[in-house]
Amino acid sequence: MVPSTLAEAAVMAKDLRQQINHHNHCYYVLDNPEITDAIYDKLVRQLIELEKAFPELITADSPTQRVGAAPAAGFERVTHLTPLKSLSNAFSREELMAFDSRVKSGLGVDNIEYVVEHKIDGLAINLTYEKGILARGATRGDGIEGEDVTANIRTIRSVPLRLIAKDFEIPELLEVRGEVYMPRQAFERLNRERKEKDEPPLANPRNAAAGSLRQLDPQATANRALDVFIYGIGVSGNIKFDTHAEMLRYLATLGFKVNPHYQVFGSIVEVIDYCESWSDKRNELPYDIDGLVIKVNNMAYQQALGATAKDPRWAIAYKFPAEQATTVVEDIFVGVGRTGALTPTAILRPVRLAGSVISRATLHNEDYIQEKDIRVGDTVIIHKAGEVIPEVIAVVKEKRTGKEKPFVMPGICPECGSSAVRKPGEAAHKCINPSCPALRREGLIHFVSRDAMNIEGLGPAVITTLLDAGLLNDAADFYKLTVEDLVKLERMGQKSAQNLVDAIDKSKQAGLARVLFGLGIRYVGVKAAGIIARHFGTIDAVMRASLDELMKLDEIGGKIAESVVGYFTSTDNLELVERLKQFRVRMTEDKPTNQGEQLFAGLTFVLTGTLVGMTRAEATDLIESLGGKVSGSVSKKTSYVVVGAEAGSKLEKARQLGVAVLTEEQFKDLAQSNLHH
Ligand code: IVH
């Protein structure tokens, strides 16, 4: 029903815009719609019709005008009305305490209130409103000048094109700051779409948001589900606030999307507790945060403290340990693993990540490199979570100079020169030579490794020397080595030779689980080896086991079972076991006795942090050998959480749930108490 006069149409357009803006705010900012999508769409359609009939009524702030034309010649540089400062960082309690002391001594005040906000992992933007209408949106740039991305900012539904007046007066000129981000779900959807189109995935929501905001075509930005949180004011006319929290509430009344998780605290200790509580909970948020921002709440105090050239003295960012870093691929090296698989590794310019310096990252296989289009010379984003080996997750294509070299998987084994072939259906190129020295070497390194026979003093270098000297053929040969053999080697004194022989001798008692793992049977990890060893008790029983018998065991599937049965059909392998027996390597494991007698029967343990005196695998072995279970996550059913150094969220969780916590020492004592019974 289109009105016939312009005056009528103008009234109607104004009313429709008001309604649409209101529902837009409910939906995109408050996340609390009052009407159905269908009714909302109907309102928008009505306005579109009306504007079609009376184009002279179209205004820049009309909700129909979010997606406009592209700027003709890229983004213009614009100077912010007030500079955007950055934040200094704190990575520990101590640094937050020091910040608190600086604030207090700077002000000569003992009691300070702080507001803590999420530090949204996106990119900073600066929005200018003239008479309540969005006039400009700019990226942060260097803090003084940014890029004019108004057309793209307008496509973000939670950015109001016109402010809500209500009881507050809106200043002539208002500059607000906030963070544009991509919600995790939108990021994952985007990467799924890119995958379907054979485009390399984006590294993280932040890069995705930055890339989206810098699209030259606003329609492309509009398709990218960006969102925003507003946390500050630049120019504000005459409006004054007593506290930062009051300012946040004011921003919300104007219709801005303000993150609801801000909280005011009366002491730095409470601030620290709150910050730490998010290190875990942050994974449950629908957006990424890389820390929290702590701000002095009192505005007069903020003013009094002022800023250094770069950062305000009244605020600090508490950063979580980074799980991603950017560096350069200096080379790609191809190694040969225990299974003969050729594994490419990126040699990186060293970079700090998750608390250590990283100079290598796995590239897995040919497909992985091709899918991500990783080249030598590329700037890349690497990722490391928990104890996993770092991975290259994406290339920063914008940094390419054209000099980067694509990688080609060698057709021959870099170790022995035999052909390396990739069978259909397999990811890896494999060396076809069954006696490739690399296979043998890697197998031997595995046999003596910590979770296997755990022979100290037998590193890769010594093993390589022994191989070169012709003293080693297979794992059983370790047990033939004498002090006389060893002292002949370079850099091997009488004492170390003796120590090595003793260590090798001691390993004979390691037991069946470790031998099984050490043999390097495909798919048989520490856990499976333990389960099989404890069930069958002796190597002979394992060798006789049928597929069915193996698969009946908890957590042993077809792949493992087939691999075990297959392993013991090879005469070479049977011979190796026979020779290990001759050297009196113990290949039995105590079967669990009556469950009731076992100390840890019915108990569930969770291990967290770094244990000092034992590996996780050893601790797991110990618990399982006493009839207990090991689980990866803390719940009310957990009996004990064993904490090592730098325990994090799991310890926190245990405290919350009131689960008993043991130090490594206490845990050992508890396990030991069994032996004295
Ligand atoms: S306040 C003068 N609050 O972190 C204070 N910044 O290095 C300046 N950020 O570039 C920033 N969430 O993009 C502030 N709640 C928050 C924030 C936040 C994310 C970003 C912002 C800034 C960077 C600081």
XYZ file of C-alpha atoms and ligand atoms in Angstrom:
701
model
C 0.000 0.000 0.000
C 2.093 2.887 -1.342
C 0.830 6.376 -0.346
C 0.106 8.909 -3.041
C 1.678 12.070 -1.652
C 5.287 12.705 -0.787
C 4.318 14.104 2.621
C 2.441 10.934 3.510
C 5.272 8.806 2.238
C 7.793 10.753 4.325
C 5.827 10.113 7.509
C 5.506 6.457 6.664
C 9.201 6.081 5.828
C 10.211 7.663 9.092
C 7.920 5.369 11.034
C 9.146 2.252 9.223
C 12.784 3.211 9.784
C 12.154 3.724 13.456
C 10.493 0.337 13.750
C 13.184 -1.430 11.753
C 15.985 0.246 13.689
C 14.350 -0.761 16.925
C 14.019 -4.411 15.886
C 17.497 -4.373 14.431
C 18.797 -3.266 17.812
C 16.789 -5.969 19.597
C 18.071 -8.639 17.247
C 21.684 -7.740 16.521
C 22.714 -5.822 19.627
C 20.590 -7.185 22.454
C 20.255 -10.654 20.954
C 16.631 -10.551 22.044
C 14.186 -10.229 19.117
C 10.650 -9.079 19.780
C 9.170 -10.118 16.435
C 9.621 -13.021 14.024
C 12.014 -12.839 11.098
C 9.029 -12.927 8.729
C 7.448 -9.827 10.231
C 10.822 -8.073 10.256
C 11.375 -8.941 6.594
C 7.923 -7.592 5.795
C 8.779 -4.240 7.379
C 12.002 -4.045 5.393
C 10.188 -4.928 2.156
C 7.646 -2.181 2.804
C 10.402 0.365 3.262
C 12.174 -0.792 0.114
C 8.931 -0.434 -1.887
C 8.371 2.999 -0.470
C 11.897 4.140 -1.245
C 11.521 2.779 -4.769
C 8.431 4.869 -5.307
C 9.936 7.960 -3.656
C 13.688 7.772 -4.144
C 14.063 11.322 -2.868
C 13.200 9.961 0.585
C 16.225 7.667 0.818
C 18.567 8.734 3.616
C 22.088 7.517 4.331
C 21.018 6.093 7.675
C 18.102 4.159 6.230
C 18.337 0.474 7.205
C 17.986 -0.375 3.517
C 21.268 1.361 2.789
C 23.701 -0.851 4.672
C 25.363 -2.261 1.581
C 26.451 0.567 -0.688
C 28.894 1.082 -3.529
C 32.607 0.410 -3.315
C 34.938 3.362 -2.792
C 36.303 4.235 -6.224
C 40.017 4.195 -5.523
C 40.639 1.932 -2.573
C 40.541 3.125 1.009
C 41.423 6.687 1.830
C 43.624 7.501 4.783
C 41.908 9.458 7.529
C 43.170 11.092 10.691
C 41.379 10.091 13.877
C 39.944 12.989 15.888
C 41.705 11.617 18.959
C 44.498 9.053 18.630
C 43.822 5.392 19.416
C 46.325 4.285 22.036
C 47.319 0.685 22.524
C 47.789 -1.235 25.759
C 50.814 -2.465 27.621
C 50.722 -6.165 28.430
C 50.888 -8.255 31.582
C 51.449 -12.000 31.425
C 51.440 -12.903 35.114
C 49.990 -12.141 38.526
C 53.188 -10.348 39.428
C 52.895 -7.977 36.501
C 49.306 -7.182 37.456
C 50.374 -6.538 41.041
C 53.080 -4.208 39.728
C 50.504 -2.374 37.602
C 48.329 -1.940 40.705
C 51.299 -0.525 42.634
C 52.107 1.922 39.839
C 48.513 3.113 39.719
C 48.334 3.549 43.496
C 51.629 5.350 43.852
C 50.899 7.475 40.782
C 47.695 8.681 42.391
C 48.745 8.503 46.013
C 45.572 6.541 46.670
C 45.164 3.207 48.432
C 41.800 2.033 47.202
C 41.289 1.652 43.494
C 38.308 0.276 41.650
C 39.012 -1.548 38.403
C 36.739 -2.505 35.536
C 37.724 -5.704 33.774
C 36.601 -6.346 30.196
C 37.160 -9.091 27.672
C 40.020 -8.349 25.340
C 38.317 -9.163 22.074
C 40.670 -10.710 19.533
C 39.668 -8.746 16.479
C 40.728 -5.406 15.120
C 40.220 -1.947 16.519
C 37.925 0.494 14.766
C 37.001 4.094 15.290
C 33.462 5.289 14.525
C 32.467 8.925 14.133
C 28.850 10.026 14.557
C 27.694 13.448 13.476
C 24.379 14.489 14.992
C 23.773 10.877 15.886
C 24.308 9.562 12.354
C 27.252 7.307 11.457
C 29.556 9.502 9.407
C 32.722 7.483 9.268
C 34.269 4.177 10.235
C 38.031 3.765 10.171
C 40.578 1.086 10.998
C 43.073 1.810 13.740
C 46.039 2.064 11.388
C 49.000 3.459 13.319
C 46.700 4.953 15.950
C 46.897 8.423 14.412
C 45.750 7.666 10.885
C 43.666 4.757 9.696
C 41.834 3.677 6.576
C 38.349 4.849 5.805
C 36.295 1.654 5.708
C 32.913 3.324 6.269
C 31.166 1.413 3.479
C 32.249 -1.879 5.031
C 31.528 -0.902 8.628
C 27.992 -0.004 7.576
C 27.344 -3.616 6.609
C 27.858 -4.758 10.204
C 24.329 -5.050 11.555
C 25.251 -4.355 15.162
C 26.761 -0.990 14.225
C 23.952 1.567 14.583
C 23.593 3.853 11.553
C 21.577 6.213 13.754
C 21.864 6.445 17.534
C 18.945 6.023 19.880
C 18.242 9.376 21.555
C 16.132 8.433 24.605
C 16.809 10.439 27.751
C 20.346 11.236 26.866
C 21.507 14.064 24.801
C 23.620 13.009 21.873
C 26.651 15.208 21.267
C 27.064 16.906 17.871
C 30.204 14.936 17.350
C 30.838 11.558 18.951
C 33.783 9.266 18.381
C 33.594 5.714 19.738
C 36.106 2.878 19.729
C 35.571 -0.795 19.606
C 36.648 -4.102 18.219
C 35.336 -5.718 15.052
C 35.492 -9.485 15.251
C 34.242 -12.584 13.532
C 32.244 -14.957 15.757
C 33.757 -18.439 15.866
C 30.802 -20.074 14.181
C 30.948 -17.649 11.287
C 34.687 -18.292 11.007
C 34.214 -22.035 10.895
C 31.467 -21.703 8.309
C 33.682 -19.457 6.204
C 36.522 -21.979 6.288
C 34.161 -24.811 5.341
C 33.033 -22.782 2.349
C 36.607 -21.979 1.394
C 37.491 -25.647 1.584
C 34.657 -26.520 -0.790
C 35.987 -23.937 -3.215
C 39.541 -25.311 -2.845
C 40.683 -22.085 -1.223
C 43.220 -22.269 1.605
C 41.685 -21.868 5.073
C 42.093 -18.653 7.051
C 44.252 -18.974 10.138
C 41.980 -17.561 12.814
C 38.912 -15.394 13.337
C 41.046 -12.287 13.777
C 42.733 -12.596 10.394
C 39.378 -13.420 8.872
C 37.831 -10.288 10.405
C 40.731 -8.105 9.254
C 40.551 -9.489 5.736
C 36.787 -9.078 5.642
C 36.879 -5.474 6.737
C 39.385 -4.655 4.015
C 37.362 -6.060 1.119
C 36.995 -3.492 -1.624
C 33.466 -4.600 -2.356
C 31.127 -3.888 0.592
C 28.897 -6.754 -0.553
C 31.822 -9.095 0.149
C 32.094 -7.687 3.680
C 28.329 -7.936 4.129
C 28.577 -11.667 3.387
C 31.067 -12.143 6.200
C 28.967 -12.034 9.405
C 31.174 -9.565 11.261
C 30.201 -8.229 14.646
C 31.408 -5.499 16.958
C 31.845 -4.584 20.621
C 32.218 -0.928 21.595
C 34.361 -0.180 24.673
C 35.446 3.426 24.607
C 34.956 7.028 23.604
C 37.267 9.460 21.820
C 35.617 12.808 21.250
C 32.518 13.116 23.414
C 31.426 16.762 23.330
C 30.423 17.922 26.737
C 29.325 14.624 28.162
C 31.275 13.642 31.254
C 31.238 10.428 33.211
C 32.326 9.654 36.722
C 33.342 6.107 35.931
C 34.250 3.923 32.992
C 31.384 1.557 33.860
C 28.978 4.481 33.640
C 30.349 5.287 30.196
C 29.809 1.698 29.065
C 26.195 1.885 30.222
C 25.775 5.169 28.339
C 27.160 3.590 25.158
C 24.650 0.769 25.505
C 21.783 3.260 25.855
C 22.795 4.885 22.600
C 22.296 1.538 20.910
C 25.908 0.322 20.766
C 26.743 -3.288 21.376
C 28.705 -3.377 24.631
C 30.194 -6.636 25.827
C 28.136 -7.772 28.840
C 31.033 -9.429 30.658
C 32.543 -6.302 32.144
C 32.797 -6.298 35.909
C 33.939 -3.851 38.588
C 36.267 -4.972 41.404
C 37.572 -3.285 44.513
C 41.019 -4.891 44.579
C 43.682 -6.236 42.239
C 43.474 -9.665 43.899
C 39.859 -10.011 42.835
C 40.828 -8.733 39.393
C 43.503 -11.435 39.086
C 41.103 -14.171 40.170
C 38.573 -12.993 37.627
C 41.206 -12.893 34.864
C 42.421 -16.390 35.652
C 38.897 -17.731 35.754
C 38.574 -16.837 32.067
C 41.671 -18.663 30.884
C 39.540 -21.791 30.699
C 36.036 -20.454 30.286
C 37.070 -18.460 27.258
C 36.787 -21.551 25.105
C 33.064 -21.581 25.739
C 32.604 -18.054 24.413
C 31.195 -17.607 20.894
C 34.137 -15.288 20.063
C 37.902 -15.321 20.675
C 39.454 -13.307 23.462
C 43.218 -13.108 23.851
C 43.079 -11.813 27.400
C 41.314 -9.276 29.563
C 41.671 -5.532 29.818
C 41.925 -3.957 33.253
C 40.992 -0.295 33.469
C 40.906 2.154 36.362
C 37.194 2.785 36.820
C 37.312 6.363 38.082
C 37.526 8.768 35.118
C 39.191 11.527 37.134
C 41.882 9.034 38.104
C 42.276 8.027 34.441
C 42.840 11.678 33.569
C 45.295 12.152 36.403
C 47.330 9.106 35.393
C 47.436 10.084 31.720
C 49.393 8.150 29.134
C 52.910 7.482 27.892
C 53.606 8.011 24.205
C 52.025 4.661 23.426
C 49.830 3.436 26.235
C 47.525 4.817 28.887
C 48.872 4.384 32.434
C 45.356 3.596 33.686
C 44.863 0.400 31.723
C 46.692 -2.841 31.008
C 46.013 -5.994 29.043
C 46.324 -9.336 30.823
C 47.290 -11.697 27.994
C 46.806 -15.444 27.873
C 49.813 -17.391 26.557
C 49.734 -17.138 22.762
C 48.948 -20.329 20.921
C 49.739 -18.807 17.563
C 52.683 -16.891 16.190
C 53.858 -15.547 12.854
C 57.241 -16.439 11.389
C 59.047 -17.321 8.152
C 59.635 -20.737 6.562
C 63.368 -20.727 5.876
C 63.511 -24.209 4.432
C 61.597 -27.444 4.130
C 63.415 -30.556 5.211
C 62.290 -34.093 4.455
C 62.988 -36.794 7.032
C 62.209 -40.491 7.032
C 60.272 -41.924 9.941
C 60.053 -45.315 11.569
C 57.430 -46.486 9.090
C 59.397 -45.270 6.087
C 57.095 -42.301 5.629
C 58.730 -39.185 4.241
C 57.771 -36.328 6.531
C 58.327 -32.739 5.507
C 59.260 -30.357 8.307
C 59.358 -26.588 8.074
C 62.566 -25.005 9.331
C 61.380 -21.745 10.832
C 62.900 -18.479 11.843
C 62.848 -19.019 15.638
C 59.809 -17.521 17.340
C 58.299 -17.589 20.836
C 55.115 -19.559 21.184
C 53.209 -20.913 24.177
C 56.216 -20.336 26.397
C 59.008 -21.818 24.279
C 61.089 -20.972 21.230
C 59.975 -22.828 18.131
C 62.192 -23.411 15.109
C 60.462 -26.330 13.422
C 56.927 -27.261 12.595
C 55.500 -30.372 11.047
C 54.049 -30.124 7.574
C 52.649 -33.688 7.746
C 52.640 -34.653 4.057
C 52.391 -33.522 0.470
C 48.636 -32.829 0.550
C 48.928 -30.684 3.622
C 51.542 -28.490 1.956
C 49.553 -28.269 -1.251
C 46.254 -27.535 0.420
C 47.769 -24.659 2.365
C 50.094 -23.713 -0.493
C 53.124 -23.436 1.795
C 56.325 -22.311 0.063
C 59.893 -21.771 1.197
C 60.189 -18.087 2.079
C 56.545 -17.724 3.064
C 55.418 -15.879 6.151
C 53.248 -18.322 8.037
C 51.113 -18.612 11.120
C 52.053 -21.474 13.383
C 49.978 -22.982 16.108
C 50.725 -25.009 19.186
C 48.216 -26.179 21.727
C 49.145 -28.137 24.838
C 51.874 -30.640 24.242
C 51.358 -31.108 20.522
C 54.100 -30.462 17.982
C 53.662 -27.061 16.371
C 51.932 -26.939 13.005
C 51.873 -24.453 10.183
C 48.224 -23.524 9.889
C 48.205 -20.866 7.217
C 50.259 -18.717 4.891
C 50.039 -14.930 5.116
C 49.627 -14.441 1.389
C 49.791 -10.650 1.611
C 53.459 -10.977 2.590
C 54.442 -12.783 -0.624
C 57.119 -11.114 -2.717
C 57.099 -13.575 -5.591
C 60.448 -15.049 -4.578
C 58.877 -17.906 -2.591
C 59.690 -21.390 -3.823
C 56.946 -24.026 -4.125
C 57.843 -27.348 -2.545
C 58.118 -30.571 -4.484
C 58.041 -33.888 -2.664
C 61.170 -35.862 -3.606
C 60.536 -39.043 -5.561
C 63.429 -40.744 -3.825
C 64.179 -41.450 -0.197
C 66.500 -38.743 1.103
C 68.139 -41.365 3.286
C 68.938 -44.291 0.968
C 68.088 -43.041 -2.505
C 65.518 -45.771 -3.194
C 62.239 -44.735 -4.758
C 59.702 -43.164 -2.486
C 56.184 -43.896 -3.615
C 52.773 -42.822 -2.557
C 50.243 -45.615 -2.726
C 46.694 -44.738 -3.739
C 44.626 -43.896 -0.695
C 47.660 -43.080 1.454
C 48.795 -39.642 2.485
C 52.488 -40.329 2.802
C 55.258 -41.082 0.348
C 57.115 -44.084 1.645
C 60.588 -45.386 1.019
C 60.189 -48.775 -0.674
C 63.453 -50.138 0.693
C 62.644 -52.436 3.657
C 66.218 -52.167 4.849
C 66.436 -48.412 4.475
C 68.887 -47.260 7.131
C 66.439 -44.596 8.215
C 63.785 -47.151 9.073
C 66.175 -49.144 11.105
C 67.639 -46.100 12.839
C 64.258 -44.598 13.705
C 63.019 -47.979 14.927
C 66.017 -48.310 17.230
C 65.606 -44.765 18.521
C 62.004 -45.617 19.294
C 62.944 -48.851 21.069
C 65.116 -47.077 23.635
C 62.875 -44.013 24.034
C 61.429 -42.909 27.363
C 58.064 -44.547 27.057
C 59.587 -47.717 25.632
C 62.721 -49.333 27.163
C 63.798 -45.969 28.559
C 67.547 -46.482 28.161
C 69.327 -43.371 29.291
C 72.385 -42.210 27.363
C 71.257 -43.764 24.082
C 70.304 -40.734 22.016
C 69.975 -40.569 18.235
C 73.636 -39.570 17.871
C 74.988 -42.616 19.744
C 72.659 -44.908 17.817
C 73.842 -43.462 14.517
C 77.460 -44.018 15.588
C 76.719 -47.603 16.605
C 75.019 -48.254 13.272
C 77.947 -46.763 11.370
C 80.350 -48.899 13.379
C 78.372 -51.986 12.375
C 77.580 -52.821 15.992
C 73.825 -52.741 15.594
C 71.437 -54.590 13.359
C 68.303 -54.859 15.350
C 67.057 -53.991 18.826
C 68.382 -57.217 20.351
C 71.928 -56.130 19.480
C 71.796 -53.483 22.211
C 72.019 -56.322 24.709
C 75.205 -57.663 23.096
C 77.101 -54.419 23.510
C 80.093 -54.522 25.848
C 82.162 -51.806 27.467
C 85.018 -52.822 25.144
C 82.822 -52.271 22.069
C 81.710 -48.888 23.287
C 85.023 -47.347 24.336
C 86.236 -47.733 20.777
C 83.653 -45.183 19.676
C 84.424 -41.528 19.352
C 83.626 -39.376 22.376
C 82.906 -42.410 24.563
C 84.953 -42.692 27.754
C 85.283 -45.715 30.008
C 82.812 -44.283 32.473
C 80.065 -43.420 30.032
C 80.523 -46.768 28.333
C 80.037 -48.520 31.655
C 76.997 -46.377 32.457
C 75.479 -47.189 29.120
C 75.991 -50.915 29.515
C 74.427 -50.707 32.984
C 71.452 -48.753 31.658
C 70.937 -51.275 28.879
C 71.140 -54.102 31.379
C 68.627 -52.423 33.649
C 66.165 -52.035 30.787
C 65.818 -55.816 30.638
C 63.414 -55.457 33.542
C 61.196 -52.901 31.797
C 58.446 -55.442 31.260
C 56.141 -56.544 28.498
C 54.134 -53.338 28.030
C 57.255 -51.361 27.263
C 58.698 -54.063 25.027
C 55.449 -54.212 23.062
C 55.440 -50.477 22.617
C 59.164 -50.447 21.822
C 58.823 -52.994 19.025
C 57.090 -50.259 17.096
C 54.110 -52.284 15.965
C 52.022 -49.951 13.865
C 49.123 -48.293 15.724
C 50.235 -49.769 19.065
C 50.779 -46.776 21.301
C 51.690 -46.700 24.968
C 48.131 -47.174 26.043
C 47.289 -50.094 23.758
C 50.578 -51.795 24.618
C 49.695 -51.548 28.307
C 46.222 -52.949 27.829
C 47.453 -55.877 25.749
C 50.375 -56.618 28.061
C 48.260 -56.652 31.193
C 45.612 -58.826 29.618
C 47.855 -61.485 28.136
C 50.657 -61.340 30.678
C 53.386 -62.892 28.486
C 54.801 -62.293 25.008
C 53.952 -65.871 24.062
C 50.304 -65.318 24.875
C 50.329 -62.120 22.840
C 51.908 -63.914 19.876
C 49.216 -66.599 20.047
C 46.355 -64.115 20.400
C 43.736 -64.143 17.666
C 42.118 -61.098 16.119
C 38.938 -61.793 18.076
C 40.688 -62.121 21.392
C 42.486 -58.841 20.853
C 39.403 -57.013 19.737
C 37.509 -58.099 22.808
C 39.766 -55.858 24.874
C 38.594 -52.451 25.898
C 39.904 -49.808 23.514
C 41.542 -52.261 21.099
C 39.958 -51.902 17.679
C 40.346 -53.799 14.424
C 43.210 -51.706 13.145
C 45.382 -52.345 16.194
C 44.408 -55.998 16.416
C 45.238 -56.658 12.762
C 48.517 -54.890 13.120
C 49.517 -56.976 16.155
C 48.582 -60.254 14.507
C 50.334 -59.170 11.312
C 53.496 -58.217 13.153
C 53.958 -61.669 14.604
C 53.618 -63.400 11.242
C 56.913 -62.001 10.008
C 59.856 -64.326 10.591
C 62.170 -61.367 11.159
C 59.969 -60.149 13.970
C 59.608 -63.588 15.527
C 63.364 -63.944 15.420
C 63.835 -60.593 17.119
C 61.532 -61.639 19.959
C 63.397 -64.928 20.262
C 66.745 -63.123 20.545
C 65.375 -60.663 23.122
C 64.285 -63.691 25.148
C 67.778 -65.170 24.916
C 69.170 -61.968 26.339
C 66.728 -62.411 29.221
C 64.738 -59.301 28.425
C 61.688 -59.726 30.632
C 58.580 -60.059 28.496
C 55.931 -60.629 31.090
C 53.573 -58.294 32.833
C 51.775 -58.947 36.079
C 48.164 -59.553 35.292
C 45.868 -57.557 37.498
C 45.116 -59.630 40.538
C 41.734 -59.702 42.181
C 40.398 -56.189 41.654
C 39.343 -55.881 45.280
C 42.923 -56.173 46.441
C 44.176 -53.444 44.163
C 44.940 -50.144 45.756
C 43.512 -47.929 43.032
C 40.587 -50.170 42.053
C 37.541 -48.032 41.322
C 39.539 -44.781 41.440
C 39.840 -42.321 38.574
C 42.870 -40.050 38.262
C 43.456 -36.973 36.175
C 47.044 -35.905 35.459
C 47.791 -32.264 34.821
C 50.826 -30.037 34.505
C 54.375 -31.265 33.991
C 55.468 -34.120 36.215
C 59.101 -33.994 37.176
C 60.057 -37.502 38.226
C 58.089 -39.473 35.664
C 56.459 -39.120 32.277
C 52.712 -39.055 31.925
C 52.926 -42.482 30.382
C 54.788 -43.799 33.413
C 52.271 -42.293 35.784
C 49.464 -43.803 33.710
C 51.175 -47.194 33.780
C 51.499 -47.000 37.513
C 47.871 -46.062 38.063
C 46.598 -48.715 35.708
C 48.860 -51.360 37.165
C 47.239 -50.658 40.531
C 43.773 -51.050 39.036
C 42.966 -47.354 38.639
C 41.777 -45.442 35.617
C 43.194 -42.314 34.020
C 40.891 -39.746 32.511
C 41.540 -36.595 30.529
C 39.051 -34.326 32.204
C 38.032 -33.445 35.724
C 34.484 -34.175 36.829
C 32.681 -34.922 40.066
C 33.554 -38.568 39.481
C 37.294 -37.879 39.545
C 38.901 -39.331 42.670
C 42.217 -37.469 42.508
C 43.853 -34.812 40.373
C 47.636 -35.209 40.307
C 49.242 -31.840 39.669
C 52.682 -31.196 38.240
C 54.358 -27.903 37.493
C 52.358 -25.189 35.780
C 49.048 -26.943 36.202
C 46.263 -24.793 34.839
C 42.589 -25.165 34.232
C 42.231 -28.716 35.486
C 43.552 -27.759 38.887
C 41.126 -24.866 38.924
C 38.280 -27.200 38.034
C 39.298 -29.673 40.751
C 39.153 -26.890 43.327
C 35.767 -25.776 42.098
C 34.380 -29.281 42.326
C 36.133 -30.053 45.587
C 38.069 -32.972 44.063
C 41.117 -34.109 46.067
C 44.403 -32.778 44.712
C 47.737 -34.597 45.051
C 51.217 -33.284 44.392
C 53.522 -35.593 42.491
C 55.183 -36.547 45.787
C 51.902 -37.302 47.504
C 50.807 -39.334 44.526
C 53.996 -41.403 44.645
C 53.572 -41.954 48.363
C 50.030 -43.102 47.828
C 51.072 -45.528 45.098
C 54.014 -46.718 47.196
C 51.821 -47.440 50.182
C 50.590 -50.402 48.179
C 54.040 -51.949 48.144
C 54.338 -51.867 51.915
C 51.017 -53.566 52.548
S 41.042 -0.398 25.427
C 43.315 3.285 25.653
N 39.429 -2.458 25.647
O 43.365 -4.346 22.259
C 42.857 1.887 25.699
N 41.070 -2.485 23.939
O 46.499 -3.298 22.458
C 42.914 1.239 24.383
N 41.021 -4.484 22.532
O 44.033 -2.004 19.818
C 42.224 0.003 24.212
N 39.314 -5.452 23.534
O 41.939 -3.303 19.550
C 40.457 -1.908 24.977
N 37.937 -4.214 25.930
C 38.945 -3.656 25.265
C 39.552 -4.293 24.167
C 40.630 -3.680 23.535
C 40.203 -5.536 22.553
C 42.146 -4.294 21.597
C 42.128 -2.977 20.884
C 43.496 -2.385 21.033
C 44.274 -3.501 21.619
C 45.212 -2.963 22.666
